[in-house]
């Protein structure tokens, strides 16, 4: 389900649950395609230079989605490089050796398209949504950005200020700020706890030459996945990609393995005084990494506890006891280790009571497991999330690109089927194993007294 | 509980045969054709078949929203919507969300300026059950007394939280000044004072006025069959007695004025907003003004973004908006910046609003802006939920989904002179609100 942690629209660290499965759903039994829909399966090919290409025929609209995923993100940064993956991402929009700053946005918007990018822990992604006539323009522009960006020193200086403002916005927004701080607590002394936006000293030290070297190191075809989805023909797309991307030489890039986080021991607590009157509570646990199939069970577990409108904690805390205005739980997998996070909006006076009830409900899940109805509900939610992903070419392209980058496309294609086979006992055991009541991180935002 | 609409009507599934739906011109892609059916009681049903994904999106929309409110009952439409989805004569709010969850879907209800909506989604194999649930919420809400107080408290906290968010606080202040006693002056959440006065009797009266066939539009997009959908809708809604929608509150907005206000807000960023009245949905200036606002702040290639953010580094967020409104619309220019930059940023934003009145835009800017504006519209209509929303909201607005074709043609025809004329007419007098952190 949430096989990755990513933000939206360039502002990072919003934990958006992305439901990435594809393939046949057991109940609707659509043969060979998406759950009961009318899609052919995706085509995956590897170019001689190592670039992975996935093409999906999708005809709901005359819009083509082109996604580029690069295997670089916060977890690749040394302590003196904090924020460089994200700085890199911004700079790729700031001009190439062919065109000056602003060209990329003008080109894409000038054909009626959209483009943006996100930096996460395991990857950086860039996308373009364009009318189908402009497919080649999108494929060409992404290649120019990846391999021919100019890193003009004046642009570097200006963009650094923009990123500092982005950091201000992140701090101002309690929703993103609390998640950011929770990651820092769950992954203490580990790259998954580092700030995506970097620190003032590292960012101030970044020069044009440093960012260019970073680009040379990581932006190699064998470290990239390109996904094209929409009303397209595989052969035509492959021809364009061979012509534009096939000529980029491979660099012999070897991926580094993801760092395993140090286990979280004890209850790590933090309270932060904030200007808002709305209080917030967030709890976090370490969870399975992307390639661990136990993650499937954790997906169901989090849905049952607080991942759906009628989940246990939502019903008890929001509807019955009326102690929270919202509560949500999700599992985000990363390659080195995942995180289960639970976030609630509430009044400051109810912080302790709500935490206590959450622990009670976890204990109940650990003792008795879910009901059969709850298990079915969680499976159907996953099937549905997948089905809604297949509505748009960009939903599918993004799902495939994350899977290919952090896991495998095949593992994702079998996802909904695997979930259907998970038993109530397995869900109960996952609650015992992953949702410790003795080892977790807890942060509260509360108004200044 | 005695309801205006008897429960038995829901069970009377005497399906009235309807005329074969009129097909729109066949679209190139798999989806696109829309059928419109008017039930005998005046309710409109719109269906767009889209077989791509096994999902369905339903929008039940009403001619109800802030536009029909007064300062005394500000927020009642949204309050009522929150109540209808929190309990029917058959089940409570928890059961409603649980049933929706089990269909792999969701159901919600809220009100906006020009409409109120019950949006729902589901896996398409549950389309019928989900439509039943939407009808149950619309036709048999219980509006329980205990829940009324809880929802009122929830709304009061939402209003409080808006005041804590710099952008929301600045926006609300600008709208209040721009619209005066016109109902667009307040957020759909309403006003603290008016909410305190609202009781169950007031909510029921509002319900009876607005939940009538002449005020209702049902729009559905997804993997459904139009004829089956219309037949089921007829069974659910067809027996409602005909009644037409109430008239909106026509109080005019005050004349534009050049005024400036400063607010103190929490946070690290300063927000600068400038805005004023703009064309309504049916005003001939709409397309030109939409193009003007796109050139100014419609995307990453806009003037605000390239000049204020990229070249001058004065902002992280900056945009211009001009949402479509049935009544008098508004134009908004906004910029979020570090407090140290705020004077420079305000002057630079003002200069952008003046320059577009002074000089004609270039052919290239005009071309990019039109493509961007029309591209955004296409992008925004990718999902079934948005398709259902567009069909329903344009029908409620009285122009129908066919409006979009006319609008696209009007945007394509806009000239540089049109943009300059519209800018001179609407941007010469703007109000400014600056929200800044306490020193």
Short mmCIF file of C-alpha atoms in Angstrom, two decimals, chain A residues 9-11 27-28 34-39 58-63 86 90 93-94 102 105-107 109-116 129-132 155 158-159 161-163 165-166 168-169 171-172 275-280 308-311 315 318-320 322 324-325 345-347 373 377 380-381 383-385 387-388 390-394, chain B residues 28-31 48 50-57 93-94 97-106 121-123 125-126 146-147 150 154 157-158 160-161 164-166 223 266-270 298-302 305 309-317 336-339 341 364 367-369 371-376 378-379 382-385:
data_model
loop_
_atom_site.label_atom_id
_atom_site.label_comp_id
_atom_site.label_asym_id
_atom_site.label_seq_id
_atom_site.Cartn_x
_atom_site.Cartn_y
_atom_site.Cartn_z
CA UNK A 9 4.27 19.72 -5.21
CA UNK A 10 7.87 20.18 -4.15
CA UNK A 11 7.02 20.76 -0.51
CA UNK A 27 -12.61 -10.41 -6.20
CA UNK A 28 -13.10 -8.70 -9.49
CA UNK A 34 -5.98 -3.95 -13.58
CA UNK A 35 -8.72 -4.91 -11.16
CA UNK A 36 -11.74 -5.28 -13.40
CA UNK A 37 -10.62 -2.41 -15.58
CA UNK A 38 -9.72 -2.56 -19.23
CA UNK A 39 -5.97 -2.00 -19.15
CA UNK A 58 -3.93 3.94 -20.78
CA UNK A 59 -6.74 5.62 -22.73
CA UNK A 60 -8.94 7.41 -20.20
CA UNK A 61 -7.81 10.83 -21.43
CA UNK A 62 -5.54 12.26 -24.12
CA UNK A 63 -2.91 12.97 -21.51
CA UNK A 86 16.68 18.36 -2.96
CA UNK A 90 15.41 22.39 -7.79
CA UNK A 93 14.54 23.33 -13.49
CA UNK A 94 16.94 26.29 -13.67
CA UNK A 102 12.35 29.37 -17.12
CA UNK A 105 8.29 25.61 -17.23
CA UNK A 106 7.44 27.64 -20.34
CA UNK A 107 7.86 24.64 -22.61
CA UNK A 109 3.00 24.92 -19.71
CA UNK A 110 3.13 26.19 -23.30
CA UNK A 111 1.80 22.84 -24.50
CA UNK A 112 -0.80 22.84 -21.72
CA UNK A 113 1.19 20.43 -19.55
CA UNK A 114 2.27 20.27 -15.93
CA UNK A 115 5.60 19.49 -14.35
CA UNK A 116 6.96 19.15 -10.85
CA UNK A 129 1.85 15.52 -17.74
CA UNK A 130 1.30 16.59 -21.33
CA UNK A 131 -1.24 16.25 -24.15
CA UNK A 132 -0.33 13.12 -26.13
CA UNK A 155 20.85 30.63 -10.11
CA UNK A 158 18.89 32.53 -5.85
CA UNK A 159 17.46 29.05 -5.53
CA UNK A 161 16.96 31.47 -0.83
CA UNK A 162 13.86 29.88 -2.32
CA UNK A 163 14.66 26.65 -0.46
CA UNK A 165 11.63 29.95 2.30
CA UNK A 166 10.39 26.42 1.63
CA UNK A 168 9.98 28.34 6.65
CA UNK A 169 6.74 27.10 5.12
CA UNK A 171 8.02 24.87 9.86
CA UNK A 172 4.90 27.04 9.75
CA UNK A 275 1.57 29.28 17.92
CA UNK A 276 -1.58 27.38 16.82
CA UNK A 277 -4.37 26.58 19.26
CA UNK A 278 -5.04 23.22 17.62
CA UNK A 279 -2.98 20.55 19.39
CA UNK A 280 -1.56 17.57 17.55
CA UNK A 308 -9.99 4.11 7.17
CA UNK A 309 -12.95 6.26 8.16
CA UNK A 310 -14.54 3.38 10.06
CA UNK A 311 -11.30 2.08 11.59
CA UNK A 315 -14.73 5.21 15.64
CA UNK A 318 -13.58 10.62 16.90
CA UNK A 319 -17.15 9.30 16.94
CA UNK A 320 -17.73 7.79 20.38
CA UNK A 322 -15.19 12.78 20.60
CA UNK A 324 -10.09 13.93 18.34
CA UNK A 325 -11.28 15.77 15.24
CA UNK A 345 -5.72 16.50 15.82
CA UNK A 346 -7.16 17.18 19.26
CA UNK A 347 -7.37 19.66 22.12
CA UNK A 373 -15.08 -8.07 8.88
CA UNK A 377 -12.50 -4.18 4.95
CA UNK A 380 -11.07 -4.01 -0.02
CA UNK A 381 -9.58 -0.61 0.87
CA UNK A 383 -8.09 -3.01 -3.79
CA UNK A 384 -9.94 0.27 -4.06
CA UNK A 385 -6.84 2.42 -3.64
CA UNK A 387 -8.38 0.82 -8.64
CA UNK A 388 -8.38 4.60 -8.14
CA UNK A 390 -5.60 3.16 -12.42
CA UNK A 391 -8.04 6.00 -13.15
CA UNK A 392 -5.31 8.30 -14.41
CA UNK A 393 -2.17 7.76 -16.43
CA UNK A 394 -0.12 9.64 -13.82
CA UNK B 28 -12.01 10.09 -29.16
CA UNK B 29 -11.08 8.40 -25.92
CA UNK B 30 -12.90 5.60 -24.14
CA UNK B 31 -14.78 8.03 -21.92
CA UNK B 48 -20.71 9.87 -18.13
CA UNK B 50 -15.95 5.73 -18.38
CA UNK B 51 -14.92 2.07 -18.43
CA UNK B 52 -11.16 2.65 -17.88
CA UNK B 53 -10.98 1.83 -14.19
CA UNK B 54 -13.39 -0.23 -12.06
CA UNK B 55 -14.54 2.78 -10.05
CA UNK B 56 -17.46 5.18 -9.86
CA UNK B 57 -17.80 8.75 -8.61
CA UNK B 93 -22.70 8.46 11.16
CA UNK B 94 -20.28 5.71 12.09
CA UNK B 97 -18.73 5.68 6.86
CA UNK B 98 -18.43 1.99 7.60
CA UNK B 99 -20.80 1.05 4.78
CA UNK B 100 -18.86 3.35 2.44
CA UNK B 101 -15.55 1.83 3.56
CA UNK B 102 -16.87 -1.64 2.76
CA UNK B 103 -17.60 -0.53 -0.79
CA UNK B 104 -13.99 0.59 -1.13
CA UNK B 105 -15.26 4.12 -1.24
CA UNK B 106 -16.01 7.25 0.66
CA UNK B 121 -16.83 7.18 -4.62
CA UNK B 122 -16.83 3.38 -4.70
CA UNK B 123 -15.57 0.36 -6.56
CA UNK B 125 -19.38 -3.12 -8.66
CA UNK B 126 -21.07 -1.28 -5.76
CA UNK B 146 -26.80 15.51 20.40
CA UNK B 147 -24.70 15.48 17.24
CA UNK B 150 -20.77 18.26 18.63
CA UNK B 154 -16.20 21.14 15.59
CA UNK B 157 -12.74 24.98 16.22
CA UNK B 158 -12.37 25.05 12.43
CA UNK B 160 -10.65 29.29 15.25
CA UNK B 161 -8.01 27.32 13.33
CA UNK B 164 -4.33 30.69 13.18
CA UNK B 165 -3.31 30.05 9.59
CA UNK B 166 -1.67 33.11 8.04
CA UNK B 223 -17.74 2.26 -15.03
CA UNK B 266 1.49 33.18 13.97
CA UNK B 267 4.28 31.74 11.85
CA UNK B 268 7.54 32.60 10.13
CA UNK B 269 6.19 33.79 6.78
CA UNK B 270 4.46 37.00 5.78
CA UNK B 298 -1.21 30.95 -13.24
CA UNK B 299 1.73 28.59 -13.10
CA UNK B 300 5.47 28.13 -12.97
CA UNK B 301 5.96 30.12 -16.19
CA UNK B 302 3.79 33.02 -14.98
CA UNK B 305 6.68 32.98 -10.50
CA UNK B 309 10.29 34.09 -7.20
CA UNK B 310 12.90 33.06 -9.75
CA UNK B 311 14.52 36.37 -10.68
CA UNK B 312 14.04 38.49 -7.56
CA UNK B 313 13.86 35.66 -4.99
CA UNK B 314 11.08 37.52 -3.15
CA UNK B 315 8.74 34.61 -2.64
CA UNK B 316 8.40 30.90 -2.33
CA UNK B 317 4.68 30.78 -2.91
CA UNK B 336 4.28 34.38 0.79
CA UNK B 337 7.67 35.68 1.79
CA UNK B 338 10.17 36.14 4.60
CA UNK B 339 9.15 39.12 6.80
CA UNK B 341 11.31 41.03 2.24
CA UNK B 364 4.27 34.31 -26.83
CA UNK B 367 0.03 31.62 -26.34
CA UNK B 368 1.65 30.01 -23.29
CA UNK B 369 -1.04 31.35 -20.92
CA UNK B 371 -2.28 26.62 -23.38
CA UNK B 372 -1.58 26.55 -19.67
CA UNK B 373 -5.12 27.61 -18.74
CA UNK B 374 -6.75 25.07 -21.04
CA UNK B 375 -4.20 22.41 -20.09
CA UNK B 376 -5.00 22.92 -16.40
CA UNK B 378 -7.93 19.15 -18.96
CA UNK B 379 -5.60 18.01 -16.16
CA UNK B 382 -8.71 13.47 -15.28
CA UNK B 383 -10.53 11.68 -12.48
CA UNK B 384 -14.12 10.50 -12.33
CA UNK B 385 -14.66 12.50 -9.14
#
